Tab-separated table of C-alpha atoms in Angstrom:
chain	number	residue	atom	x	y	z
A	1	LYS	CA	87.593	147.244	112.311
A	2	PHE	CA	87.619	146.498	116.096
A	3	ASN	CA	84.547	145.325	117.944
A	4	GLN	CA	84.494	147.014	121.190
A	5	THR	CA	81.880	144.742	122.637
A	6	SER	CA	83.506	141.218	121.737
A	7	GLY	CA	87.152	142.426	121.815
A	8	VAL	CA	87.602	141.122	118.171
A	9	CYS	CA	89.377	142.736	115.248
A	10	GLU	CA	87.074	141.946	112.429
A	11	TYR	CA	87.814	141.460	108.767
A	12	ALA	CA	91.556	141.491	109.200
A	13	LEU	CA	93.450	140.687	106.041
A	14	HIS	CA	94.746	136.996	106.291
A	15	SER	CA	95.919	136.487	102.630
A	16	LEU	CA	96.101	138.304	99.214
A	17	ASP	CA	96.434	136.512	95.936
A	18	LEU	CA	97.321	138.674	92.713
A	19	THR	CA	96.946	137.071	89.262
A	20	ILE	CA	98.458	138.901	86.292
A	21	VAL	CA	96.918	137.832	82.957
A	22	HIS	CA	99.351	138.456	79.934
A	23	ASP	CA	99.336	137.509	76.347
A	24	GLY	CA	102.752	135.796	76.369
A	25	ALA	CA	104.273	138.681	74.268
A	26	GLY	CA	105.016	141.198	76.907
A	27	SER	CA	101.684	142.838	77.304
A	28	ILE	CA	99.586	142.807	80.663
A	29	LEU	CA	95.962	142.304	79.887
A	30	SER	CA	94.460	142.334	83.450
A	31	VAL	CA	95.304	142.096	87.083
A	32	ARG	CA	92.847	140.175	89.554
A	33	ALA	CA	92.881	140.199	93.212
A	34	ALA	CA	91.465	137.796	95.776
A	35	ALA	CA	91.440	138.390	99.395
A	36	VAL	CA	90.694	136.274	102.459
A	37	LEU	CA	89.689	138.163	105.454
A	38	THR	CA	89.606	136.782	109.163
A	39	TYR	CA	88.620	137.633	112.788
A	40	LEU	CA	91.512	138.161	115.381
A	41	THR	CA	91.041	137.823	118.923
A	42	ALA	CA	93.554	138.902	121.653
A	43	ASN	CA	95.254	136.404	123.789
A	44	SER	CA	93.542	136.475	127.232
A	45	GLU	CA	96.872	136.317	129.025
A	46	THR	CA	99.140	138.610	126.970
A	47	GLY	CA	96.612	141.010	125.626
A	48	GLY	CA	98.229	140.896	122.270
A	49	ALA	CA	97.480	138.909	119.125
A	50	GLU	CA	99.416	137.613	116.110
A	51	LEU	CA	98.397	137.224	112.536
A	52	GLU	CA	100.318	135.495	109.930
A	53	GLN	CA	99.642	137.041	106.477
A	54	LYS	CA	100.348	135.461	103.301
A	55	TYR	CA	100.811	136.870	99.748
A	56	ARG	CA	100.791	135.185	96.253
A	57	LEU	CA	101.630	136.388	92.853
A	58	SER	CA	100.634	134.327	89.828
A	59	PHE	CA	101.016	134.934	86.087
A	60	LEU	CA	98.561	133.422	83.697
A	61	LYS	CA	98.628	133.388	79.889
A	62	THR	CA	95.464	134.321	77.945
A	63	ALA	CA	95.177	130.719	76.340
A	64	GLU	CA	95.287	129.227	79.760
A	65	MET	CA	92.622	131.705	81.027
A	66	GLU	CA	90.359	130.739	78.220
A	67	LYS	CA	90.169	126.967	79.888
A	68	GLY	CA	88.449	128.656	82.868
A	69	PRO	CA	89.517	128.747	86.393
A	70	ARG	CA	89.454	125.465	88.427
A	71	GLN	CA	86.525	124.718	90.614
A	72	LEU	CA	86.321	126.625	93.822
A	73	SER	CA	83.740	125.458	96.559
A	74	GLY	CA	84.095	128.326	99.228
A	75	THR	CA	86.277	131.198	100.559
A	76	PRO	CA	87.757	129.412	102.279
A	77	GLY	CA	85.306	127.111	103.882
A	78	TYR	CA	83.060	124.865	101.899
A	79	LYS	CA	79.627	126.253	100.832
A	80	VAL	CA	76.901	123.782	101.336
A	81	GLY	CA	75.757	122.649	97.931
A	82	SER	CA	79.170	123.086	96.389
A	83	PRO	CA	81.289	120.210	94.797
A	84	VAL	CA	83.822	118.452	96.982
A	85	LEU	CA	87.155	119.213	95.322
A	86	ALA	CA	89.139	116.348	94.574
A	87	GLY	CA	92.187	115.128	92.467
A	88	VAL	CA	95.356	112.857	92.240
A	89	LEU	CA	98.887	113.649	92.795
A	90	THR	CA	100.898	114.270	89.586
A	91	SER	CA	104.518	115.366	89.117
A	92	SER	CA	106.842	116.971	86.567
A	93	GLY	CA	110.638	116.515	87.370
A	94	ASN	CA	110.859	117.297	91.085
A	95	LYS	CA	107.607	119.254	91.309
A	96	GLU	CA	104.264	117.807	92.472
A	97	ALA	CA	100.929	119.127	92.348
A	98	ILE	CA	97.333	117.991	92.235
A	99	GLN	CA	95.566	117.010	89.120
A	100	GLN	CA	92.384	118.317	90.091
A	101	PHE	CA	88.912	116.907	88.775
A	102	ILE	CA	87.132	119.488	86.924
A	103	SER	CA	83.711	118.884	88.377
A	104	GLY	CA	84.885	117.599	92.034
A	105	MET	CA	84.999	114.196	93.537
A	106	PRO	CA	83.099	111.827	91.048
A	107	ILE	CA	80.409	109.578	91.958
A	108	PRO	CA	79.005	107.229	89.318
A	109	VAL	CA	75.276	107.950	88.246
A	110	ALA	CA	72.991	106.164	85.833
A	111	GLY	CA	73.561	107.018	82.236
A	112	ARG	CA	72.792	105.664	78.844
A	113	GLY	CA	75.831	103.257	79.094
A	114	ILE	CA	77.731	101.429	76.559
A	115	SER	CA	75.839	100.096	73.340
A	116	SER	CA	75.572	96.421	73.826
A	117	ALA	CA	76.898	94.170	70.953
A	118	LEU	CA	75.401	91.209	72.807
A	119	SER	CA	71.871	92.208	71.811
A	120	ASN	CA	72.652	94.757	69.134
A	121	GLU	CA	71.059	97.407	71.425
A	122	LEU	CA	71.879	100.937	71.730
A	123	GLY	CA	73.030	102.196	75.215
A	124	LYS	CA	70.043	101.923	77.440
A	125	THR	CA	69.337	104.322	80.264
A	126	GLY	CA	70.099	103.412	83.837
A	127	ARG	CA	73.300	101.639	82.850
A	128	CYS	CA	76.643	102.138	84.533
A	129	SER	CA	79.510	103.591	82.584
A	130	SER	CA	82.968	104.902	83.435
A	131	SER	CA	82.079	108.177	81.720
A	132	SER	CA	78.937	108.911	83.574
A	133	HIS	CA	79.418	110.657	86.716
A	134	ASP	CA	78.005	113.529	88.934
A	135	SER	CA	79.886	115.374	91.807
A	136	VAL	CA	79.917	114.623	95.585
A	137	ILE	CA	78.184	117.832	97.047
A	138	TYR	CA	79.297	119.273	100.108
A	139	GLY	CA	76.732	118.512	102.950
A	140	VAL	CA	74.553	116.530	100.837
A	141	ASP	CA	73.949	112.775	101.474
A	142	ARG	CA	72.811	110.733	98.577
A	143	ILE	CA	72.317	107.316	96.959
A	144	SER	CA	73.215	106.589	93.376
A	145	GLU	CA	72.460	103.601	91.642
A	146	CYS	CA	73.126	102.183	88.153
A	147	VAL	CA	72.981	98.564	86.530
A	148	VAL	CA	75.482	96.287	84.680
A	149	ASP	CA	74.269	93.567	82.464
A	150	LEU	CA	75.630	90.265	82.506
A	151	SER	CA	74.679	86.997	80.773
A	152	LEU	CA	74.733	83.613	83.040
A	153	SER	CA	77.972	82.519	81.508
A	154	ALA	CA	79.551	86.067	82.073
A	155	LEU	CA	78.214	86.179	85.701
A	156	ARG	CA	79.944	82.637	86.328
A	157	ALA	CA	83.249	83.630	84.685
A	158	PHE	CA	83.150	86.894	86.621
A	159	CYS	CA	82.521	85.173	89.893
A	160	LYS	CA	85.210	82.567	89.392
A	161	GLY	CA	87.760	85.320	88.421
A	162	GLU	CA	88.173	83.889	84.868
A	163	GLY	CA	87.296	87.355	83.209
A	164	SER	CA	90.252	89.489	81.735
A	165	ARG	CA	88.448	92.463	80.263
A	166	THR	CA	86.873	95.724	81.705
A	167	TYR	CA	83.151	95.674	81.968
A	168	GLU	CA	82.945	98.119	79.053
A	169	ASP	CA	84.972	95.857	76.887
A	170	TYR	CA	82.944	92.916	77.777
A	171	ILE	CA	79.560	94.656	77.040
A	172	SER	CA	80.706	95.921	73.756
A	173	SER	CA	81.845	92.421	72.567
A	174	LEU	CA	80.110	89.790	70.660
A	175	ASP	CA	81.556	87.045	73.001
A	176	ALA	CA	79.155	86.933	75.845
A	177	GLY	CA	80.705	84.009	77.475
A	178	LEU	CA	83.916	85.686	78.455
A	179	GLY	CA	82.833	87.802	81.311
A	180	PRO	CA	84.407	91.153	82.667
A	181	GLY	CA	87.241	90.808	84.955
A	182	HIS	CA	86.409	91.058	88.686
A	183	LEU	CA	89.540	93.128	89.651
A	184	PRO	CA	89.525	96.178	90.205
A	185	PRO	CA	85.767	95.571	91.328
A	186	LEU	CA	83.169	96.902	89.104
A	187	PRO	CA	82.351	99.911	91.165
A	188	ILE	CA	86.073	100.857	91.022
A	189	GLN	CA	85.988	100.175	87.106
A	190	MET	CA	83.220	102.809	86.972
A	191	LEU	CA	85.614	105.313	88.679
A	192	SER	CA	88.478	104.218	86.394
A	193	GLY	CA	90.423	102.968	89.321
A	194	LEU	CA	90.218	105.928	91.727
A	195	GLY	CA	90.743	105.061	95.282
A	196	TYR	CA	92.161	101.472	94.570
A	197	ALA	CA	95.535	99.975	95.181
A	198	GLY	CA	94.821	96.286	95.024
A	199	SER	CA	95.123	93.580	92.535
A	200	SER	CA	93.890	93.827	88.829
A	201	SER	CA	92.831	90.963	86.577
A	202	SER	CA	95.118	90.248	83.627
A	203	ASN	CA	95.101	92.839	80.714
A	204	ILE	CA	93.074	95.358	82.896
A	205	SER	CA	94.802	98.690	83.574
A	206	MET	CA	92.845	101.623	85.217
A	207	ARG	CA	94.000	105.206	84.664
A	208	TYR	CA	93.944	106.037	88.496
A	209	THR	CA	94.842	102.756	90.070
A	210	ASN	CA	97.575	103.088	92.848
A	211	GLN	CA	97.611	106.906	92.333
A	212	ARG	CA	97.615	109.007	95.472
A	213	SER	CA	94.410	110.637	95.727
A	214	PHE	CA	93.001	113.699	97.846
A	215	VAL	CA	89.886	115.704	98.657
A	216	ALA	CA	90.540	119.249	99.676
A	217	PRO	CA	89.865	120.230	103.341
A	218	TRP	CA	88.857	123.677	102.289
A	219	GLY	CA	86.748	124.967	99.395
A	220	GLN	CA	89.459	127.282	98.096
A	221	ALA	CA	92.435	124.842	98.096
A	222	SER	CA	95.169	125.454	95.424
A	223	ALA	CA	95.948	122.549	93.024
A	224	THR	CA	99.478	124.003	93.009
A	225	ASN	CA	100.095	123.664	96.860
A	226	LEU	CA	100.344	119.996	97.896
A	227	ALA	CA	100.444	121.090	101.524
A	228	GLU	CA	96.858	122.303	101.365
A	229	TRP	CA	95.651	118.661	100.395
A	230	THR	CA	97.781	116.179	102.460
A	231	PRO	CA	95.590	116.346	105.652
A	232	THR	CA	92.760	114.723	103.664
A	233	GLU	CA	94.687	112.123	101.507
A	234	LEU	CA	92.468	109.131	100.646
A	235	ASP	CA	93.376	105.695	102.141
A	236	LEU	CA	93.390	103.385	99.013
A	237	LEU	CA	91.237	100.417	98.982
A	238	ASP	CA	92.890	96.932	98.789
A	239	THR	CA	91.820	93.766	97.055
A	240	PRO	CA	88.313	92.832	98.207
A	241	GLU	CA	87.374	89.491	99.806
A	242	GLU	CA	87.106	86.589	97.100
A	243	MET	CA	83.694	85.887	95.693
A	244	LEU	CA	82.045	82.438	95.877
A	245	TRP	CA	80.006	80.771	93.129
A	246	ASN	CA	76.913	78.707	94.068
A	247	VAL	CA	76.368	76.269	91.191
A	248	THR	CA	72.986	75.124	92.483
A	249	SER	CA	71.193	78.391	92.943
A	250	LEU	CA	73.396	80.180	90.260
A	251	THR	CA	74.489	82.947	92.723
A	252	CYS	CA	77.666	84.828	92.896
A	253	GLN	CA	78.259	85.504	96.629
A	254	ARG	CA	80.148	88.412	98.257
A	255	VAL	CA	79.960	90.545	95.008
A	256	THR	CA	81.654	93.999	95.695
A	257	SER	CA	78.505	95.880	94.410
A	258	GLY	CA	79.236	99.420	95.509
A	259	ILE	CA	81.103	101.982	97.390
A	260	LYS	CA	80.308	104.075	100.252
A	261	TYR	CA	81.910	107.571	100.796
A	262	SER	CA	81.889	108.879	104.290
A	263	LEU	CA	83.321	112.344	104.852
A	264	LEU	CA	83.797	113.751	108.445
A	265	THR	CA	83.307	117.552	108.646
A	266	ALA	CA	84.043	120.399	111.098
A	267	PHE	CA	83.656	123.960	111.847
A	268	ALA	CA	86.524	126.511	112.210
A	269	GLY	CA	86.669	130.057	112.996
A	270	GLN	CA	84.611	132.294	115.098
A	271	GLU	CA	81.212	131.606	116.215
A	272	SER	CA	79.756	134.410	114.116
A	273	ASP	CA	81.765	133.311	110.945
A	274	ARG	CA	82.079	129.445	111.201
A	275	GLN	CA	83.921	128.052	108.060
A	276	ASN	CA	83.133	124.418	106.839
A	277	LYS	CA	85.989	122.093	106.369
A	278	ILE	CA	86.532	118.408	105.601
A	279	GLN	CA	88.485	116.516	108.241
A	280	ARG	CA	88.665	113.144	106.743
A	281	ILE	CA	87.143	111.111	103.742
A	282	LYS	CA	86.929	107.152	103.640
A	283	MET	CA	85.713	104.745	100.989
A	284	GLU	CA	84.349	101.344	101.932
A	285	TYR	CA	83.049	98.478	99.866
A	286	ILE	CA	79.391	97.578	99.716
A	287	THR	CA	78.856	93.702	99.122
A	288	SER	CA	75.863	91.632	98.065
A	289	ASP	CA	74.748	88.311	96.274
A	290	TRP	CA	74.018	88.384	92.858
A	291	ARG	CA	71.564	85.526	91.580
A	292	PHE	CA	70.699	84.907	87.935
A	293	ARG	CA	66.885	84.619	87.580
A	294	GLU	CA	65.638	81.070	86.512
A	295	GLU	CA	63.219	82.381	83.875
A	296	LEU	CA	66.123	83.987	82.010
A	297	GLN	CA	68.290	80.813	81.717
A	298	THR	CA	66.528	79.344	78.846
A	299	VAL	CA	67.372	82.157	76.294
A	300	GLU	CA	70.925	82.023	75.036
A	301	ASN	CA	73.187	85.097	75.883
A	302	GLN	CA	70.142	86.639	77.759
A	303	THR	CA	71.523	89.189	80.114
A	304	GLN	CA	70.240	90.317	83.542
A	305	ALA	CA	70.682	93.802	85.044
A	306	PHE	CA	72.492	93.838	88.259
A	307	ARG	CA	72.703	96.795	90.476
A	308	LEU	CA	75.556	98.915	91.816
A	309	ARG	CA	75.070	101.522	94.667
A	310	PHE	CA	77.159	104.354	95.616
A	311	LEU	CA	76.162	106.124	98.969
A	312	VAL	CA	77.576	109.509	100.103
A	313	GLN	CA	77.144	110.301	103.972
A	314	PHE	CA	78.451	113.377	105.803
A	315	LEU	CA	79.221	113.020	109.399
A	316	SER	CA	79.661	116.124	111.653
A	317	MET	CA	82.453	115.951	114.243
A	318	GLN	CA	81.367	116.765	117.774
A	319	GLN	CA	82.918	120.166	118.881
A	320	GLN	CA	83.008	122.357	121.879
A	321	GLY	CA	82.785	126.092	121.577
A	322	ALA	CA	86.471	126.615	122.307
A	323	GLU	CA	87.444	124.143	119.682
A	324	VAL	CA	86.303	126.439	116.859
A	325	SER	CA	87.973	129.417	118.008
A	326	THR	CA	91.024	129.534	115.708
A	327	LEU	CA	90.818	129.656	111.859
A	328	LYS	CA	93.770	128.377	109.988
A	329	LYS	CA	92.867	129.389	106.319
A	330	PRO	CA	94.728	128.300	103.337
A	331	SER	CA	96.710	130.693	101.131
A	332	THR	CA	95.192	130.093	97.702
A	333	SER	CA	94.822	131.860	94.426
A	334	MET	CA	91.474	132.602	92.787
A	335	PHE	CA	93.093	131.769	89.334
A	336	PHE	CA	95.943	129.597	88.379
């Protein structure tokens, strides 16, 4: 409809996605539609307006439908409190798409961890694990902490770069002297290598190391349309600064002990219908010194809990009113 007061055409059709669900044997079971509406303002000089409309038709088999739709976090702008969409680049032949994480951008959280063969203990709460994650939530700053257990000999070997196993292989082993590998850094190991393109210790291979990684600028981005993700590709982290072992204080200095996620956000669209989007994401290392406590040194294979920390911070881009007058919404499908 046209608003005479503001001179704005409201709820104009921007895009329409049709999904036809079939059984694979020639029968159509249902048809679903998802529409994106927008506001249209006339050009002050010409008095006219242009609107690019997009249409998409997708076919989905019942078996694929049963897996459920991929996570959506807005239409199209992010809804505060929804997961930040994220994934890594995948390809098949000459086709590329996003392998999207089901629950959004992962952040490690304290869990039960891996059962420790060092002390015959079941997994203890508060421990770090590459399988214990939560989601980065749009608009929500947070601090997440978990701990890793290291014996004195393991801390020394880890700090000197003598380890050659993942942390989880180390903690499930009976040989406490051979510490975990220091590369990728332990926080990156908890993310299975996500966001990392640096060196790795011998015999350590992470699933997502060196893979191009992305977050979605919009909450309705399509995993099958790479162009909707490329503006917010993640700059992969390199090999961190080398650690130093202080034999006098039994301290490992300059340990990469955490990750900071910084997300720059902005508004787009009319003042009356602002849409949230992500402009950029950056991951940075957090470093600290790890000192083995003196009172624990007398017990053979005694482990000490060392803390990993993960920070999420959302930063709003400074904008003037004119900067949010144009909304470029992606053409996306509700189901694919």
